[in-house]
Coordinates of C-alpha atoms in Angstrom, one line a residue:
M1 CA 144.8 157.9 95.3
E2 CA 142.2 156.9 92.7
I3 CA 143.1 153.3 93.2
T4 CA 142.7 153.6 97.0
K5 CA 139.3 155.2 96.6
A6 CA 138.2 152.4 94.3
K7 CA 139.4 149.8 96.8
M8 CA 137.5 151.5 99.6
K9 CA 134.4 151.5 97.4
V10 CA 134.7 147.8 96.6
S11 CA 135.3 147.1 100.3
C12 CA 132.2 149.0 101.3
N13 CA 130.1 147.3 98.7
S14 CA 131.3 143.9 99.8
S15 CA 130.6 144.7 103.5
S16 CA 127.1 145.9 102.6
L17 CA 126.5 142.8 100.6
R18 CA 127.7 140.5 103.4
K19 CA 125.5 142.4 105.9
S20 CA 122.5 142.0 103.5
E21 CA 123.3 138.3 103.1
K22 CA 123.5 137.9 106.9
Q23 CA 120.1 139.6 107.3
E24 CA 118.6 137.3 104.8
E25 CA 120.1 134.2 106.5
Y26 CA 118.7 135.5 109.9
H27 CA 115.2 135.9 108.5
V28 CA 115.4 132.4 106.9
V29 CA 116.7 130.7 110.1
H30 CA 114.0 132.3 112.3
K31 CA 111.4 132.1 109.6
L32 CA 110.7 135.8 109.8
P33 CA 109.1 137.9 107.0
S34 CA 111.4 140.6 105.6
G35 CA 110.9 144.3 106.3
D36 CA 110.2 146.5 109.4
S37 CA 106.4 146.7 109.6
P38 CA 104.2 146.1 112.7
Y39 CA 103.6 142.5 111.6
V40 CA 107.3 141.8 111.1
R41 CA 108.1 143.2 114.6
A42 CA 105.3 141.1 116.1
K43 CA 106.8 137.9 114.5
Y44 CA 110.3 138.9 115.8
V45 CA 109.0 139.2 119.3
Q46 CA 107.0 135.9 119.0
L47 CA 109.8 133.8 117.4
V48 CA 113.0 135.3 118.5
E49 CA 112.3 137.0 121.9
K50 CA 109.7 134.3 122.8
D51 CA 107.6 136.9 124.5
N52 CA 104.0 135.9 123.7
E53 CA 102.3 138.7 125.7
A54 CA 104.3 141.4 123.9
A55 CA 103.6 139.7 120.6
I56 CA 99.9 139.8 121.2
V57 CA 100.1 143.6 121.7
L58 CA 102.1 143.9 118.5
F59 CA 99.8 141.6 116.5
W60 CA 96.9 143.9 117.5
K61 CA 98.9 146.9 116.3
A62 CA 99.4 145.1 113.0
I63 CA 95.7 144.4 112.6
N64 CA 94.8 148.0 113.4
A65 CA 97.4 149.2 110.9
R66 CA 95.9 146.8 108.3
D67 CA 99.4 145.2 108.0
R68 CA 99.1 141.6 106.7
V69 CA 95.8 141.2 108.5
D70 CA 95.3 137.6 107.2
S71 CA 98.4 136.4 108.9
A72 CA 98.3 138.8 111.9
L73 CA 94.8 137.6 113.0
K74 CA 95.6 133.9 112.6
D75 CA 99.0 134.3 114.5
L76 CA 97.2 136.4 117.2
A77 CA 94.8 133.5 117.8
V78 CA 97.6 131.0 117.9
V79 CA 99.6 133.0 120.4
M80 CA 96.5 133.7 122.5
T81 CA 95.7 130.0 122.7
Q82 CA 99.3 129.3 123.9
Q83 CA 98.6 131.8 126.7
D84 CA 95.4 130.0 127.7
R85 CA 93.3 132.8 126.2
A86 CA 91.4 130.6 123.8
E87 CA 88.0 132.3 124.4
E88 CA 89.5 135.7 123.6
A89 CA 91.0 134.2 120.5
I90 CA 87.6 133.0 119.3
E91 CA 86.1 136.5 119.8
A92 CA 89.1 138.1 118.1
I93 CA 88.6 136.0 115.0
K94 CA 84.8 136.5 114.9
S95 CA 85.1 140.2 115.4
F96 CA 87.9 140.9 112.9
R97 CA 87.7 138.2 110.2
D98 CA 85.8 140.7 108.0
L99 CA 89.0 142.6 107.5
C100 CA 90.6 139.4 106.0
S101 CA 90.6 138.3 102.4
K102 CA 88.3 135.7 101.0
Q103 CA 91.2 133.3 100.6
A104 CA 91.9 133.5 104.4
Q105 CA 88.4 132.5 105.6
E106 CA 88.9 128.8 105.2
S107 CA 92.1 128.9 107.2
L108 CA 90.4 131.0 109.9
D109 CA 87.5 128.4 110.0
N110 CA 90.1 125.7 110.7
V111 CA 91.6 127.7 113.6
L112 CA 88.1 128.3 115.0
I113 CA 87.2 124.6 114.9
D114 CA 90.3 123.8 116.9
L115 CA 89.4 126.6 119.4
Y116 CA 85.8 125.5 119.8
K117 CA 87.1 122.0 120.5
K118 CA 89.6 123.2 123.0
C119 CA 86.9 125.3 124.8
G120 CA 84.3 122.5 124.7
R121 CA 81.9 124.5 122.5
I122 CA 80.8 121.4 120.7
D123 CA 77.5 122.8 119.1
E124 CA 79.5 125.7 117.5
Q125 CA 82.1 123.2 116.3
I126 CA 79.4 121.0 114.7
E127 CA 77.8 124.0 113.0
L128 CA 81.1 125.2 111.6
L129 CA 82.0 121.7 110.3
R130 CA 78.6 121.6 108.6
H131 CA 79.3 125.0 107.1
K132 CA 82.6 123.7 105.7
L133 CA 80.8 120.7 104.2
R134 CA 78.3 123.2 102.6
M135 CA 81.2 125.1 101.1
I136 CA 82.6 121.9 99.5
Y137 CA 79.1 121.0 98.3
Q138 CA 78.7 124.4 96.6
G139 CA 82.1 124.2 95.0
E140 CA 83.4 127.1 97.0
A141 CA 86.1 125.3 99.0
F142 CA 89.7 125.5 97.9
N143 CA 88.6 128.6 95.9
G144 CA 86.9 126.3 93.4
K145 CA 90.0 124.1 92.8
P146 CA 90.1 120.3 93.1
T147 CA 93.2 120.5 95.4
K148 CA 94.9 122.9 97.8
T149 CA 98.4 123.2 99.2
A150 CA 98.5 122.6 103.0
R151 CA 101.3 123.0 105.5
S152 CA 102.2 120.8 108.4
H153 CA 105.4 121.2 110.5
G154 CA 106.9 123.3 107.8
R155 CA 106.2 120.8 105.1
K156 CA 104.0 121.5 102.1
F157 CA 101.7 118.9 100.6
Q158 CA 98.6 118.7 98.3
V159 CA 95.1 117.9 99.8
T160 CA 92.3 116.7 97.5
I161 CA 88.6 117.5 98.0
K162 CA 87.9 113.9 98.9
Q163 CA 90.6 113.9 101.6
E164 CA 89.3 117.2 103.0
T165 CA 85.7 115.9 103.0
S166 CA 86.7 112.7 104.8
R167 CA 88.8 114.8 107.3
I168 CA 85.8 117.1 108.1
L169 CA 83.4 114.2 108.4
G170 CA 85.9 112.5 110.8
N171 CA 85.9 115.7 112.9
L172 CA 82.1 115.8 112.8
G173 CA 81.9 112.2 113.9
W174 CA 84.2 113.0 116.9
A175 CA 82.0 116.0 117.8
Y176 CA 78.9 113.9 117.7
M177 CA 80.6 111.4 120.0
Q178 CA 81.3 114.1 122.5
K179 CA 77.5 114.8 122.4
T180 CA 77.0 111.0 123.0
N181 CA 75.1 110.8 119.7
Y182 CA 76.8 107.6 118.9
A183 CA 74.4 106.6 116.1
A184 CA 75.0 109.8 114.2
S185 CA 78.8 109.5 114.9
E186 CA 78.8 105.9 113.6
A187 CA 77.1 106.9 110.3
V188 CA 79.3 109.9 109.7
Y189 CA 82.5 107.8 110.4
R190 CA 81.3 105.1 108.0
R191 CA 80.8 107.6 105.3
A192 CA 84.2 109.2 106.0
Q193 CA 85.8 105.7 105.7
Q194 CA 84.1 105.1 102.4
I195 CA 85.5 108.3 101.0
D196 CA 89.1 108.2 102.3
P197 CA 89.7 105.4 104.9
D198 CA 92.4 105.4 107.6
A199 CA 93.2 103.5 110.7
N200 CA 92.5 106.4 113.1
K201 CA 88.9 106.9 111.9
A202 CA 88.4 103.1 111.9
C203 CA 89.3 103.0 115.6
N204 CA 86.9 105.9 116.3
L205 CA 84.2 104.0 114.4
C206 CA 84.8 101.0 116.7
L207 CA 84.4 103.2 119.7
C208 CA 81.0 104.3 118.4
L209 CA 80.1 100.6 117.8
I210 CA 81.2 99.6 121.3
K211 CA 79.1 102.4 122.8
Q212 CA 76.1 100.9 121.0
E213 CA 76.9 97.3 121.9
K214 CA 77.6 96.4 118.3
Y215 CA 80.5 94.2 119.5
D216 CA 80.8 91.8 116.5
E217 CA 81.0 94.7 114.1
A218 CA 83.5 96.5 116.2
K219 CA 85.7 93.4 116.4
Y220 CA 85.6 93.0 112.6
V221 CA 86.8 96.5 112.0
L222 CA 89.5 96.3 114.7
E223 CA 90.8 93.1 113.1
E224 CA 91.0 94.8 109.8
V225 CA 93.2 97.5 111.4
L226 CA 95.5 94.9 112.9
H227 CA 95.7 93.1 109.6
G228 CA 96.9 96.3 107.9
K229 CA 93.8 96.8 105.7
F230 CA 93.7 100.6 106.3
P231 CA 96.2 103.3 105.5
G232 CA 98.1 104.1 108.7
S233 CA 97.5 100.7 110.2
D234 CA 101.3 100.3 110.7
D235 CA 101.4 103.4 112.9
P236 CA 102.3 102.3 116.4
K237 CA 99.7 104.5 118.0
S238 CA 96.9 103.2 115.8
R239 CA 97.9 99.5 116.4
N240 CA 98.2 100.0 120.2
R241 CA 94.8 101.7 120.3
A242 CA 93.2 98.9 118.2
E243 CA 94.8 96.3 120.5
E244 CA 93.4 98.1 123.6
L245 CA 89.9 98.4 122.2
L246 CA 90.0 94.7 121.3
K247 CA 90.9 93.8 124.9
E248 CA 88.0 96.0 126.1
L249 CA 85.6 94.0 123.8
E250 CA 85.9 90.6 125.6
P251 CA 84.2 91.5 128.9
C252 CA 81.7 93.7 127.0
K253 CA 80.6 90.7 124.8
S254 CA 79.9 88.5 127.8
M255 CA 77.9 91.3 129.5
A256 CA 75.9 91.9 126.3
S257 CA 74.6 88.3 126.2
A258 CA 72.6 89.1 129.4
S259 CA 71.1 92.3 128.2
P260 CA 69.0 93.2 125.1
S261 CA 70.9 94.7 122.2
L262 CA 70.5 98.4 121.6
K263 CA 69.0 99.4 118.3
P264 CA 69.7 103.1 117.7
N265 CA 67.2 104.9 115.6
L266 CA 69.2 106.1 112.6
E267 CA 66.1 108.0 111.4
D268 CA 66.8 110.4 114.3
A269 CA 70.5 110.3 113.8
F270 CA 72.2 110.4 110.4
V271 CA 69.2 109.8 108.1
A272 CA 67.5 113.0 109.4
E273 CA 70.8 114.8 110.0
P274 CA 71.8 115.0 106.4
D275 CA 68.9 117.3 105.6
W276 CA 71.6 120.0 105.8
L277 CA 73.2 118.2 102.8
I278 CA 70.0 118.9 100.8
N279 CA 67.5 121.3 102.3
Q280 CA 69.8 124.0 103.6
W281 CA 71.8 124.2 100.4
T282 CA 71.0 125.7 97.1
P283 CA 71.4 122.9 94.6
V284 CA 73.8 124.5 92.2
R285 CA 74.0 121.5 89.9
S286 CA 76.8 123.1 87.7
R287 CA 79.1 123.4 90.7
R288 CA 78.1 120.6 93.0
L289 CA 80.8 118.0 93.4
P290 CA 80.2 114.2 92.7
I291 CA 81.2 113.4 96.3
F292 CA 77.9 114.8 97.5
E293 CA 75.9 112.9 95.0
E294 CA 77.5 109.8 96.8
I295 CA 76.6 111.1 100.2
I296 CA 73.0 111.7 99.3
S297 CA 72.8 108.2 97.8
Y298 CA 74.3 106.8 101.0
R299 CA 71.6 108.7 103.0
N300 CA 68.9 107.1 100.9
Q301 CA 70.4 103.6 101.4
L302 CA 70.2 104.2 105.2
A303 CA 66.6 105.3 105.0
C304 CA 65.6 102.0 103.2

């Protein structure tokens, strides 16, 4: 009898262990957090049941319950965007980001930048990008560290301050292009390329140059892309884009010979624009990063 009871106990323990292991496997497969809180239920509905509208309701419940608010607010915005409710997502972040930790603010800024871009709110996008540059300048980005861990498609990788600065400048250059401020866009892209060059930003720089009828400069940069001088030059998309832009240049060059060359006023574009690099920021010398000493130096070169 004692042996039978012992066997039953071992069997129950084994069954319980297998059930626990299956639950762990389930959470890993579906990338679900463990537990049974409002946030976990919201993630289950989002990822397993694929019901975004129901997930939005549950993410709101998680936020109101103060359950993993950092993640809940960001996930809410992502799901709202998927439901073509981007404007609502913007208001949600702006209204409830105060409930989130300091560490979450940078990530929320990134979500907002994408939302502003999607909604065509370019001025707000520019202002937020400038704010992010100020954070780097003041040594407050990455929580004061020289690198941060980022995620893309489930993969983790390290991002340096220089890479982040170049990325933000690239986004700022694109935003200026949408405002048809090609001179400012060109100058910002040039600075981004000096910090951390790549083929995609090189092609965007060429587009700015073409818009200003600087065809010889554009051709030179495009040929550098096609000759593999920039990281990412071997990417098929970048090469195809460079080849297409090069084809567009030929008729443009013949037309340019019959018309006067445009000379954009950089004083009104980038030379004046970087005042936010200096005047709007408190010069905390002990924390300011060398990268911004280089940017200020570049501004002075343009002014000469």
